[in-house]
Amino acid sequence: MDLFCDRLKKLSDKVCLGEPMRKHTTFRVGGPADYFVTPKTAGELAAVIRLCREQEKPYFILGNGSNLLVSDQGYRGVVIHVGRAFEEIRIRDNRVMAGAGASLAKVALGAKDAGLAGLEFASGIPGTIGGALVMNAGAYGGEMAQVVCGALVLTREGEEKHLDSSELQMGYRKSCILPKEYVVTEVELCLSFGDRDEICSKMEELAARRKEKQPLEYPSAGSTFKRPEGYFAGKLIMDAGLRGFSVGGACVSEKHCGFVVNKGGASSADILELCRRVRAQVREKFGVSLELEIRLLGEFESPFEG
């Protein structure tokens, strides 16, 4: 009998065992999570975290799975999905309060409808606003650090805490959230009043650029590597002659070399091996060590190093 599971089900009525993570990542790969929980309230979320810590069960906070590679063996722990119960969006003057599970696209549209500018860059990023805060997501010259003025988080002990923008310590693709093991429940944005037509036009322009330059037709996790200082990862990969390079079903996109895509039937091992070979080739040719922008979850036979 799984006593831990019994206790988990007393806290949440949405508990699945052996849930395939390929259903919950934009790469569409990943083995089963031992436990998959979808809390309905912040209190329920806090209680699940406290139980995991009390029982020394590893846990992982999942949003849209858009920046994540889960191993083929899955995850020997609890995946806590911050989903639809955390999608509420409230707008007051130039401030937007969005639940961590709200998609960036939905928040950007809400801001546009309210005549608020500044979030156009995020309208096509396929993730939740909670995940975007954690990694300080950005695109086309914008990033979350420019618009975030605060956040509600849960501490490791499951206590609620408000952090202002300086306390979030947002830098290039990072914040204090992961190092401090916080869980984001709500994000507060400070935007500027603007013209709805101009905001809409900017969003349409960026959407067209994404469609033209990014491999949106294939499962991926967006930009696979961080931007090395002084370089662009996609150009380094292209100049290394790796456009279209593949391992199994994983492939360097021919449309944008900064993306690794699943062209069909890829495994997590294929994707990580491809990343490893790309990194080695770029380092050999240019002396630049690429770092993964995507996060890894679970055990991999040959972990990506560096």
PDB file of N, CA and C in Angstrom, residues 56-150:
ATOM      1  N   GLU A  56      10.292  13.680   2.676  1.00  0.00           N
ATOM      2  CA  GLU A  56      11.540  13.703   1.911  1.00  0.00           C
ATOM      3  C   GLU A  56      11.358  13.147   0.491  1.00  0.00           C
ATOM      4  N   LYS A  57      10.233  13.536  -0.110  1.00  0.00           N
ATOM      5  CA  LYS A  57       9.953  13.159  -1.488  1.00  0.00           C
ATOM      6  C   LYS A  57      10.392  14.293  -2.418  1.00  0.00           C
ATOM      7  N   PRO A  58      11.196  13.996  -3.430  1.00  0.00           N
ATOM      8  CA  PRO A  58      11.549  15.039  -4.388  1.00  0.00           C
ATOM      9  C   PRO A  58      10.287  15.551  -5.089  1.00  0.00           C
ATOM     10  N   TYR A  59      10.269  16.859  -5.366  1.00  0.00           N
ATOM     11  CA  TYR A  59       9.125  17.401  -6.095  1.00  0.00           C
ATOM     12  C   TYR A  59       9.608  18.425  -7.101  1.00  0.00           C
ATOM     13  N   PHE A  60       8.784  18.616  -8.139  1.00  0.00           N
ATOM     14  CA  PHE A  60       9.114  19.549  -9.211  1.00  0.00           C
ATOM     15  C   PHE A  60       7.863  20.341  -9.554  1.00  0.00           C
ATOM     16  N   ILE A  61       8.010  21.661  -9.674  1.00  0.00           N
ATOM     17  CA  ILE A  61       6.881  22.525 -10.008  1.00  0.00           C
ATOM     18  C   ILE A  61       6.800  22.677 -11.524  1.00  0.00           C
ATOM     19  N   LEU A  62       5.656  22.313 -12.090  1.00  0.00           N
ATOM     20  CA  LEU A  62       5.466  22.325 -13.540  1.00  0.00           C
ATOM     21  C   LEU A  62       4.447  23.378 -13.948  1.00  0.00           C
ATOM     22  N   GLY A  63       4.803  24.137 -14.980  1.00  0.00           N
ATOM     23  CA  GLY A  63       3.833  25.050 -15.582  1.00  0.00           C
ATOM     24  C   GLY A  63       3.338  24.438 -16.880  1.00  0.00           C
ATOM     25  N   ASN A  64       3.767  25.033 -18.005  1.00  0.00           N
ATOM     26  CA  ASN A  64       3.343  24.535 -19.306  1.00  0.00           C
ATOM     27  C   ASN A  64       4.318  23.523 -19.902  1.00  0.00           C
ATOM     28  N   GLY A  65       5.429  23.273 -19.214  1.00  0.00           N
ATOM     29  CA  GLY A  65       6.411  22.313 -19.728  1.00  0.00           C
ATOM     30  C   GLY A  65       7.087  22.782 -21.000  1.00  0.00           C
ATOM     31  N   SER A  66       7.187  24.110 -21.175  1.00  0.00           N
ATOM     32  CA  SER A  66       7.702  24.637 -22.435  1.00  0.00           C
ATOM     33  C   SER A  66       9.207  24.871 -22.437  1.00  0.00           C
ATOM     34  N   ASN A  67       9.857  24.640 -21.333  1.00  0.00           N
ATOM     35  CA  ASN A  67      11.307  24.849 -21.250  1.00  0.00           C
ATOM     36  C   ASN A  67      11.952  23.661 -20.545  1.00  0.00           C
ATOM     37  N   LEU A  68      11.434  22.465 -20.849  1.00  0.00           N
ATOM     38  CA  LEU A  68      11.749  21.295 -20.032  1.00  0.00           C
ATOM     39  C   LEU A  68      11.993  20.048 -20.874  1.00  0.00           C
ATOM     40  N   LEU A  69      13.046  19.302 -20.495  1.00  0.00           N
ATOM     41  CA  LEU A  69      13.308  17.992 -21.085  1.00  0.00           C
ATOM     42  C   LEU A  69      13.290  16.965 -19.968  1.00  0.00           C
ATOM     43  N   VAL A  70      12.304  16.082 -20.004  1.00  0.00           N
ATOM     44  CA  VAL A  70      12.165  15.031 -18.998  1.00  0.00           C
ATOM     45  C   VAL A  70      12.771  13.744 -19.543  1.00  0.00           C
ATOM     46  N   SER A  71      13.520  13.045 -18.714  1.00  0.00           N
ATOM     47  CA  SER A  71      14.196  11.832 -19.179  1.00  0.00           C
ATOM     48  C   SER A  71      13.196  10.762 -19.612  1.00  0.00           C
ATOM     49  N   ASP A  72      13.669   9.847 -20.433  1.00  0.00           N
ATOM     50  CA  ASP A  72      12.821   8.740 -20.893  1.00  0.00           C
ATOM     51  C   ASP A  72      12.388   7.844 -19.737  1.00  0.00           C
ATOM     52  N   GLN A  73      13.178   7.849 -18.670  1.00  0.00           N
ATOM     53  CA  GLN A  73      12.844   7.040 -17.489  1.00  0.00           C
ATOM     54  C   GLN A  73      11.833   7.738 -16.589  1.00  0.00           C
ATOM     55  N   GLY A  74      11.556   9.012 -16.872  1.00  0.00           N
ATOM     56  CA  GLY A  74      10.575   9.735 -16.088  1.00  0.00           C
ATOM     57  C   GLY A  74      11.183  10.381 -14.858  1.00  0.00           C
ATOM     58  N   TYR A  75      10.362  10.580 -13.849  1.00  0.00           N
ATOM     59  CA  TYR A  75      10.774  11.305 -12.643  1.00  0.00           C
ATOM     60  C   TYR A  75      10.324  10.537 -11.413  1.00  0.00           C
ATOM     61  N   ARG A  76      11.290  10.208 -10.566  1.00  0.00           N
ATOM     62  CA  ARG A  76      11.005   9.461  -9.345  1.00  0.00           C
ATOM     63  C   ARG A  76      10.668  10.432  -8.219  1.00  0.00           C
ATOM     64  N   GLY A  77       9.559  11.083  -8.349  1.00  0.00           N
ATOM     65  CA  GLY A  77       9.131  12.051  -7.358  1.00  0.00           C
ATOM     66  C   GLY A  77       7.746  12.562  -7.681  1.00  0.00           C
ATOM     67  N   VAL A  78       7.435  13.751  -7.182  1.00  0.00           N
ATOM     68  CA  VAL A  78       6.105  14.344  -7.325  1.00  0.00           C
ATOM     69  C   VAL A  78       6.184  15.540  -8.263  1.00  0.00           C
ATOM     70  N   VAL A  79       5.466  15.479  -9.358  1.00  0.00           N
ATOM     71  CA  VAL A  79       5.326  16.650 -10.220  1.00  0.00           C
ATOM     72  C   VAL A  79       4.075  17.393  -9.770  1.00  0.00           C
ATOM     73  N   ILE A  80       4.263  18.660  -9.397  1.00  0.00           N
ATOM     74  CA  ILE A  80       3.150  19.491  -8.930  1.00  0.00           C
ATOM     75  C   ILE A  80       2.814  20.475 -10.042  1.00  0.00           C
ATOM     76  N   HIS A  81       1.657  20.289 -10.640  1.00  0.00           N
ATOM     77  CA  HIS A  81       1.265  21.083 -11.805  1.00  0.00           C
ATOM     78  C   HIS A  81       0.497  22.323 -11.372  1.00  0.00           C
ATOM     79  N   VAL A  82       1.072  23.490 -11.620  1.00  0.00           N
ATOM     80  CA  VAL A  82       0.380  24.752 -11.361  1.00  0.00           C
ATOM     81  C   VAL A  82      -0.393  25.084 -12.627  1.00  0.00           C
ATOM     82  N   GLY A  83      -1.652  24.701 -12.636  1.00  0.00           N
ATOM     83  CA  GLY A  83      -2.435  24.753 -13.870  1.00  0.00           C
ATOM     84  C   GLY A  83      -3.580  25.745 -13.852  1.00  0.00           C
ATOM     85  N   ARG A  84      -4.742  25.306 -14.344  1.00  0.00           N
ATOM     86  CA  ARG A  84      -5.874  26.199 -14.600  1.00  0.00           C
ATOM     87  C   ARG A  84      -6.409  26.883 -13.360  1.00  0.00           C
ATOM     88  N   ALA A  85      -6.223  26.267 -12.205  1.00  0.00           N
ATOM     89  CA  ALA A  85      -6.710  26.893 -10.970  1.00  0.00           C
ATOM     90  C   ALA A  85      -5.946  28.170 -10.648  1.00  0.00           C
ATOM     91  N   PHE A  86      -4.825  28.377 -11.323  1.00  0.00           N
ATOM     92  CA  PHE A  86      -3.980  29.548 -11.065  1.00  0.00           C
ATOM     93  C   PHE A  86      -3.909  30.442 -12.305  1.00  0.00           C
ATOM     94  N   GLU A  87      -5.024  30.577 -13.014  1.00  0.00           N
ATOM     95  CA  GLU A  87      -5.044  31.345 -14.261  1.00  0.00           C
ATOM     96  C   GLU A  87      -5.717  32.709 -14.145  1.00  0.00           C
ATOM     97  N   GLU A  88      -6.176  33.076 -12.959  1.00  0.00           N
ATOM     98  CA  GLU A  88      -6.918  34.325 -12.820  1.00  0.00           C
ATOM     99  C   GLU A  88      -6.042  35.536 -13.166  1.00  0.00           C
ATOM    100  N   ILE A  89      -6.625  36.481 -13.888  1.00  0.00           N
ATOM    101  CA  ILE A  89      -5.936  37.724 -14.241  1.00  0.00           C
ATOM    102  C   ILE A  89      -6.788  38.903 -13.768  1.00  0.00           C
ATOM    103  N   ARG A  90      -6.162  39.800 -13.016  1.00  0.00           N
ATOM    104  CA  ARG A  90      -6.852  41.006 -12.539  1.00  0.00           C
ATOM    105  C   ARG A  90      -6.063  42.225 -13.006  1.00  0.00           C
ATOM    106  N   ILE A  91      -6.772  43.243 -13.460  1.00  0.00           N
ATOM    107  CA  ILE A  91      -6.111  44.454 -13.955  1.00  0.00           C
ATOM    108  C   ILE A  91      -6.662  45.663 -13.219  1.00  0.00           C
ATOM    109  N   ARG A  92      -5.747  46.447 -12.648  1.00  0.00           N
ATOM    110  CA  ARG A  92      -6.116  47.663 -11.941  1.00  0.00           C
ATOM    111  C   ARG A  92      -5.201  48.786 -12.405  1.00  0.00           C
ATOM    112  N   ASP A  93      -5.750  49.774 -13.063  1.00  0.00           N
ATOM    113  CA  ASP A  93      -4.955  50.863 -13.644  1.00  0.00           C
ATOM    114  C   ASP A  93      -3.894  50.260 -14.572  1.00  0.00           C
ATOM    115  N   ASN A  94      -2.614  50.524 -14.304  1.00  0.00           N
ATOM    116  CA  ASN A  94      -1.565  50.000 -15.182  1.00  0.00           C
ATOM    117  C   ASN A  94      -0.917  48.738 -14.621  1.00  0.00           C
ATOM    118  N   ARG A  95      -1.551  48.132 -13.631  1.00  0.00           N
ATOM    119  CA  ARG A  95      -0.989  46.936 -12.997  1.00  0.00           C
ATOM    120  C   ARG A  95      -1.795  45.694 -13.363  1.00  0.00           C
ATOM    121  N   VAL A  96      -1.074  44.629 -13.643  1.00  0.00           N
ATOM    122  CA  VAL A  96      -1.698  43.350 -13.980  1.00  0.00           C
ATOM    123  C   VAL A  96      -1.254  42.320 -12.953  1.00  0.00           C
ATOM    124  N   MET A  97      -2.212  41.679 -12.293  1.00  0.00           N
ATOM    125  CA  MET A  97      -1.929  40.596 -11.368  1.00  0.00           C
ATOM    126  C   MET A  97      -2.384  39.297 -12.028  1.00  0.00           C
ATOM    127  N   ALA A  98      -1.448  38.407 -12.275  1.00  0.00           N
ATOM    128  CA  ALA A  98      -1.769  37.174 -13.006  1.00  0.00           C
ATOM    129  C   ALA A  98      -1.358  35.957 -12.209  1.00  0.00           C
ATOM    130  N   GLY A  99      -2.254  34.980 -12.101  1.00  0.00           N
ATOM    131  CA  GLY A  99      -1.918  33.717 -11.462  1.00  0.00           C
ATOM    132  C   GLY A  99      -0.799  33.032 -12.215  1.00  0.00           C
ATOM    133  N   ALA A 100       0.033  32.308 -11.490  1.00  0.00           N
ATOM    134  CA  ALA A 100       1.232  31.716 -12.081  1.00  0.00           C
ATOM    135  C   ALA A 100       0.924  30.759 -13.225  1.00  0.00           C
ATOM    136  N   GLY A 101      -0.276  30.185 -13.256  1.00  0.00           N
ATOM    137  CA  GLY A 101      -0.624  29.227 -14.297  1.00  0.00           C
ATOM    138  C   GLY A 101      -1.186  29.862 -15.556  1.00  0.00           C
ATOM    139  N   ALA A 102      -1.355  31.185 -15.561  1.00  0.00           N
ATOM    140  CA  ALA A 102      -1.887  31.864 -16.743  1.00  0.00           C
ATOM    141  C   ALA A 102      -0.844  31.879 -17.855  1.00  0.00           C
ATOM    142  N   SER A 103      -1.271  31.607 -19.084  1.00  0.00           N
ATOM    143  CA  SER A 103      -0.329  31.611 -20.196  1.00  0.00           C
ATOM    144  C   SER A 103       0.104  33.040 -20.496  1.00  0.00           C
ATOM    145  N   LEU A 104       1.346  33.172 -20.959  1.00  0.00           N
ATOM    146  CA  LEU A 104       1.839  34.494 -21.338  1.00  0.00           C
ATOM    147  C   LEU A 104       0.971  35.108 -22.427  1.00  0.00           C
ATOM    148  N   ALA A 105       0.516  34.290 -23.359  1.00  0.00           N
ATOM    149  CA  ALA A 105      -0.330  34.793 -24.443  1.00  0.00           C
ATOM    150  C   ALA A 105      -1.620  35.395 -23.890  1.00  0.00           C
ATOM    151  N   LYS A 106      -2.225  34.708 -22.920  1.00  0.00           N
ATOM    152  CA  LYS A 106      -3.474  35.192 -22.338  1.00  0.00           C
ATOM    153  C   LYS A 106      -3.259  36.488 -21.562  1.00  0.00           C
ATOM    154  N   VAL A 107      -2.158  36.565 -20.825  1.00  0.00           N
ATOM    155  CA  VAL A 107      -1.866  37.785 -20.067  1.00  0.00           C
ATOM    156  C   VAL A 107      -1.589  38.949 -21.021  1.00  0.00           C
ATOM    157  N   ALA A 108      -0.828  38.678 -22.086  1.00  0.00           N
ATOM    158  CA  ALA A 108      -0.513  39.724 -23.059  1.00  0.00           C
ATOM    159  C   ALA A 108      -1.787  40.229 -23.746  1.00  0.00           C
ATOM    160  N   LEU A 109      -2.700  39.331 -24.071  1.00  0.00           N
ATOM    161  CA  LEU A 109      -3.964  39.748 -24.688  1.00  0.00           C
ATOM    162  C   LEU A 109      -4.800  40.581 -23.727  1.00  0.00           C
ATOM    163  N   GLY A 110      -4.808  40.169 -22.445  1.00  0.00           N
ATOM    164  CA  GLY A 110      -5.543  40.939 -21.444  1.00  0.00           C
ATOM    165  C   GLY A 110      -4.985  42.340 -21.301  1.00  0.00           C
ATOM    166  N   ALA A 111      -3.653  42.432 -21.318  1.00  0.00           N
ATOM    167  CA  ALA A 111      -3.012  43.743 -21.229  1.00  0.00           C
ATOM    168  C   ALA A 111      -3.362  44.595 -22.445  1.00  0.00           C
ATOM    169  N   LYS A 112      -3.323  43.979 -23.624  1.00  0.00           N
ATOM    170  CA  LYS A 112      -3.655  44.708 -24.855  1.00  0.00           C
ATOM    171  C   LYS A 112      -5.075  45.239 -24.808  1.00  0.00           C
ATOM    172  N   ASP A 113      -6.022  44.396 -24.371  1.00  0.00           N
ATOM    173  CA  ASP A 113      -7.422  44.805 -24.306  1.00  0.00           C
ATOM    174  C   ASP A 113      -7.630  45.966 -23.329  1.00  0.00           C
ATOM    175  N   ALA A 114      -6.736  46.036 -22.312  1.00  0.00           N
ATOM    176  CA  ALA A 114      -6.833  47.117 -21.324  1.00  0.00           C
ATOM    177  C   ALA A 114      -6.027  48.343 -21.752  1.00  0.00           C
ATOM    178  N   GLY A 115      -5.445  48.292 -22.949  1.00  0.00           N
ATOM    179  CA  GLY A 115      -4.652  49.414 -23.435  1.00  0.00           C
ATOM    180  C   GLY A 115      -3.334  49.568 -22.723  1.00  0.00           C
ATOM    181  N   LEU A 116      -2.744  48.443 -22.300  1.00  0.00           N
ATOM    182  CA  LEU A 116      -1.475  48.476 -21.574  1.00  0.00           C
ATOM    183  C   LEU A 116      -0.367  47.912 -22.451  1.00  0.00           C
ATOM    184  N   ALA A 117       0.709  48.648 -22.571  1.00  0.00           N
ATOM    185  CA  ALA A 117       1.837  48.268 -23.426  1.00  0.00           C
ATOM    186  C   ALA A 117       3.024  47.804 -22.584  1.00  0.00           C
ATOM    187  N   GLY A 118       3.890  47.031 -23.231  1.00  0.00           N
ATOM    188  CA  GLY A 118       5.114  46.591 -22.574  1.00  0.00           C
ATOM    189  C   GLY A 118       5.283  45.090 -22.553  1.00  0.00           C
ATOM    190  N   LEU A 119       4.176  44.356 -22.794  1.00  0.00           N
ATOM    191  CA  LEU A 119       4.243  42.898 -22.742  1.00  0.00           C
ATOM    192  C   LEU A 119       4.127  42.270 -24.129  1.00  0.00           C
ATOM    193  N   GLU A 120       4.185  43.076 -25.164  1.00  0.00           N
ATOM    194  CA  GLU A 120       4.017  42.550 -26.518  1.00  0.00           C
ATOM    195  C   GLU A 120       5.042  41.468 -26.843  1.00  0.00           C
ATOM    196  N   PHE A 121       6.264  41.634 -26.364  1.00  0.00           N
ATOM    197  CA  PHE A 121       7.331  40.672 -26.665  1.00  0.00           C
ATOM    198  C   PHE A 121       6.997  39.261 -26.200  1.00  0.00           C
ATOM    199  N   ALA A 122       6.147  39.157 -25.176  1.00  0.00           N
ATOM    200  CA  ALA A 122       5.852  37.860 -24.567  1.00  0.00           C
ATOM    201  C   ALA A 122       4.641  37.164 -25.165  1.00  0.00           C
ATOM    202  N   SER A 123       3.948  37.824 -26.085  1.00  0.00           N
ATOM    203  CA  SER A 123       2.670  37.296 -26.559  1.00  0.00           C
ATOM    204  C   SER A 123       2.793  35.958 -27.281  1.00  0.00           C
ATOM    205  N   GLY A 124       3.978  35.631 -27.796  1.00  0.00           N
ATOM    206  CA  GLY A 124       4.142  34.374 -28.513  1.00  0.00           C
ATOM    207  C   GLY A 124       4.998  33.354 -27.797  1.00  0.00           C
ATOM    208  N   ILE A 125       5.435  33.674 -26.577  1.00  0.00           N
ATOM    209  CA  ILE A 125       6.253  32.724 -25.811  1.00  0.00           C
ATOM    210  C   ILE A 125       5.323  31.659 -25.231  1.00  0.00           C
ATOM    211  N   PRO A 126       5.554  30.371 -25.531  1.00  0.00           N
ATOM    212  CA  PRO A 126       4.604  29.322 -25.142  1.00  0.00           C
ATOM    213  C   PRO A 126       4.820  28.797 -23.724  1.00  0.00           C
ATOM    214  N   GLY A 127       4.566  29.652 -22.751  1.00  0.00           N
ATOM    215  CA  GLY A 127       4.750  29.224 -21.369  1.00  0.00           C
ATOM    216  C   GLY A 127       3.791  29.951 -20.460  1.00  0.00           C
ATOM    217  N   THR A 128       3.851  29.644 -19.170  1.00  0.00           N
ATOM    218  CA  THR A 128       3.040  30.339 -18.179  1.00  0.00           C
ATOM    219  C   THR A 128       3.811  31.529 -17.645  1.00  0.00           C
ATOM    220  N   ILE A 129       3.096  32.441 -17.052  1.00  0.00           N
ATOM    221  CA  ILE A 129       3.764  33.629 -16.531  1.00  0.00           C
ATOM    222  C   ILE A 129       4.614  33.289 -15.308  1.00  0.00           C
ATOM    223  N   GLY A 130       4.214  32.255 -14.566  1.00  0.00           N
ATOM    224  CA  GLY A 130       5.035  31.826 -13.440  1.00  0.00           C
ATOM    225  C   GLY A 130       6.388  31.319 -13.904  1.00  0.00           C
ATOM    226  N   GLY A 131       6.369  30.455 -14.919  1.00  0.00           N
ATOM    227  CA  GLY A 131       7.618  29.935 -15.470  1.00  0.00           C
ATOM    228  C   GLY A 131       8.449  31.031 -16.113  1.00  0.00           C
ATOM    229  N   ALA A 132       7.777  32.000 -16.736  1.00  0.00           N
ATOM    230  CA  ALA A 132       8.493  33.105 -17.374  1.00  0.00           C
ATOM    231  C   ALA A 132       9.223  33.951 -16.342  1.00  0.00           C
ATOM    232  N   LEU A 133       8.607  34.124 -15.177  1.00  0.00           N
ATOM    233  CA  LEU A 133       9.272  34.856 -14.104  1.00  0.00           C
ATOM    234  C   LEU A 133      10.484  34.080 -13.595  1.00  0.00           C
ATOM    235  N   VAL A 134      10.298  32.792 -13.368  1.00  0.00           N
ATOM    236  CA  VAL A 134      11.384  31.965 -12.835  1.00  0.00           C
ATOM    237  C   VAL A 134      12.637  32.085 -13.694  1.00  0.00           C
ATOM    238  N   MET A 135      12.469  32.009 -15.018  1.00  0.00           N
ATOM    239  CA  MET A 135      13.611  32.016 -15.939  1.00  0.00           C
ATOM    240  C   MET A 135      13.861  33.372 -16.583  1.00  0.00           C
ATOM    241  N   ASN A 136      13.108  34.399 -16.137  1.00  0.00           N
ATOM    242  CA  ASN A 136      13.213  35.724 -16.756  1.00  0.00           C
ATOM    243  C   ASN A 136      13.188  35.597 -18.277  1.00  0.00           C
ATOM    244  N   ALA A 137      12.105  35.017 -18.759  1.00  0.00           N
ATOM    245  CA  ALA A 137      11.951  34.786 -20.199  1.00  0.00           C
ATOM    246  C   ALA A 137      11.987  36.093 -20.971  1.00  0.00           C
ATOM    247  N   GLY A 138      12.477  36.011 -22.194  1.00  0.00           N
ATOM    248  CA  GLY A 138      12.550  37.205 -23.019  1.00  0.00           C
ATOM    249  C   GLY A 138      12.549  36.873 -24.498  1.00  0.00           C
ATOM    250  N   ALA A 139      12.283  37.887 -25.303  1.00  0.00           N
ATOM    251  CA  ALA A 139      12.304  37.746 -26.765  1.00  0.00           C
ATOM    252  C   ALA A 139      12.240  39.126 -27.389  1.00  0.00           C
ATOM    253  N   TYR A 140      12.877  39.262 -28.553  1.00  0.00           N
ATOM    254  CA  TYR A 140      12.793  40.487 -29.346  1.00  0.00           C
ATOM    255  C   TYR A 140      13.090  41.750 -28.526  1.00  0.00           C
ATOM    256  N   GLY A 141      14.131  41.672 -27.712  1.00  0.00           N
ATOM    257  CA  GLY A 141      14.574  42.846 -26.961  1.00  0.00           C
ATOM    258  C   GLY A 141      13.846  43.104 -25.664  1.00  0.00           C
ATOM    259  N   GLY A 142      12.833  42.299 -25.358  1.00  0.00           N
ATOM    260  CA  GLY A 142      12.112  42.463 -24.097  1.00  0.00           C
ATOM    261  C   GLY A 142      12.364  41.288 -23.181  1.00  0.00           C
ATOM    262  N   GLU A 143      12.197  41.490 -21.896  1.00  0.00           N
ATOM    263  CA  GLU A 143      12.300  40.392 -20.926  1.00  0.00           C
ATOM    264  C   GLU A 143      11.432  40.708 -19.722  1.00  0.00           C
ATOM    265  N   MET A 144      11.117  39.677 -18.956  1.00  0.00           N
ATOM    266  CA  MET A 144      10.191  39.831 -17.845  1.00  0.00           C
ATOM    267  C   MET A 144      10.682  40.830 -16.809  1.00  0.00           C
ATOM    268  N   ALA A 145      11.994  40.919 -16.617  1.00  0.00           N
ATOM    269  CA  ALA A 145      12.549  41.849 -15.624  1.00  0.00           C
ATOM    270  C   ALA A 145      12.141  43.290 -15.897  1.00  0.00           C
ATOM    271  N   GLN A 146      11.812  43.609 -17.143  1.00  0.00           N
ATOM    272  CA  GLN A 146      11.433  44.974 -17.508  1.00  0.00           C
ATOM    273  C   GLN A 146      10.016  45.331 -17.060  1.00  0.00           C
ATOM    274  N   VAL A 147       9.197  44.316 -16.810  1.00  0.00           N
ATOM    275  CA  VAL A 147       7.781  44.588 -16.523  1.00  0.00           C
ATOM    276  C   VAL A 147       7.300  44.028 -15.186  1.00  0.00           C
ATOM    277  N   VAL A 148       8.064  43.140 -14.566  1.00  0.00           N
ATOM    278  CA  VAL A 148       7.654  42.543 -13.291  1.00  0.00           C
ATOM    279  C   VAL A 148       7.964  43.507 -12.147  1.00  0.00           C
ATOM    280  N   CYS A 149       6.961  43.779 -11.319  1.00  0.00           N
ATOM    281  CA  CYS A 149       7.207  44.632 -10.148  1.00  0.00           C
ATOM    282  C   CYS A 149       7.037  43.880  -8.832  1.00  0.00           C
ATOM    283  N   GLY A 150       6.633  42.634  -8.886  1.00  0.00           N
ATOM    284  CA  GLY A 150       6.527  41.856  -7.662  1.00  0.00           C
ATOM    285  C   GLY A 150       5.921  40.492  -7.920  1.00  0.00           C
TER     286      GLY A 150
END
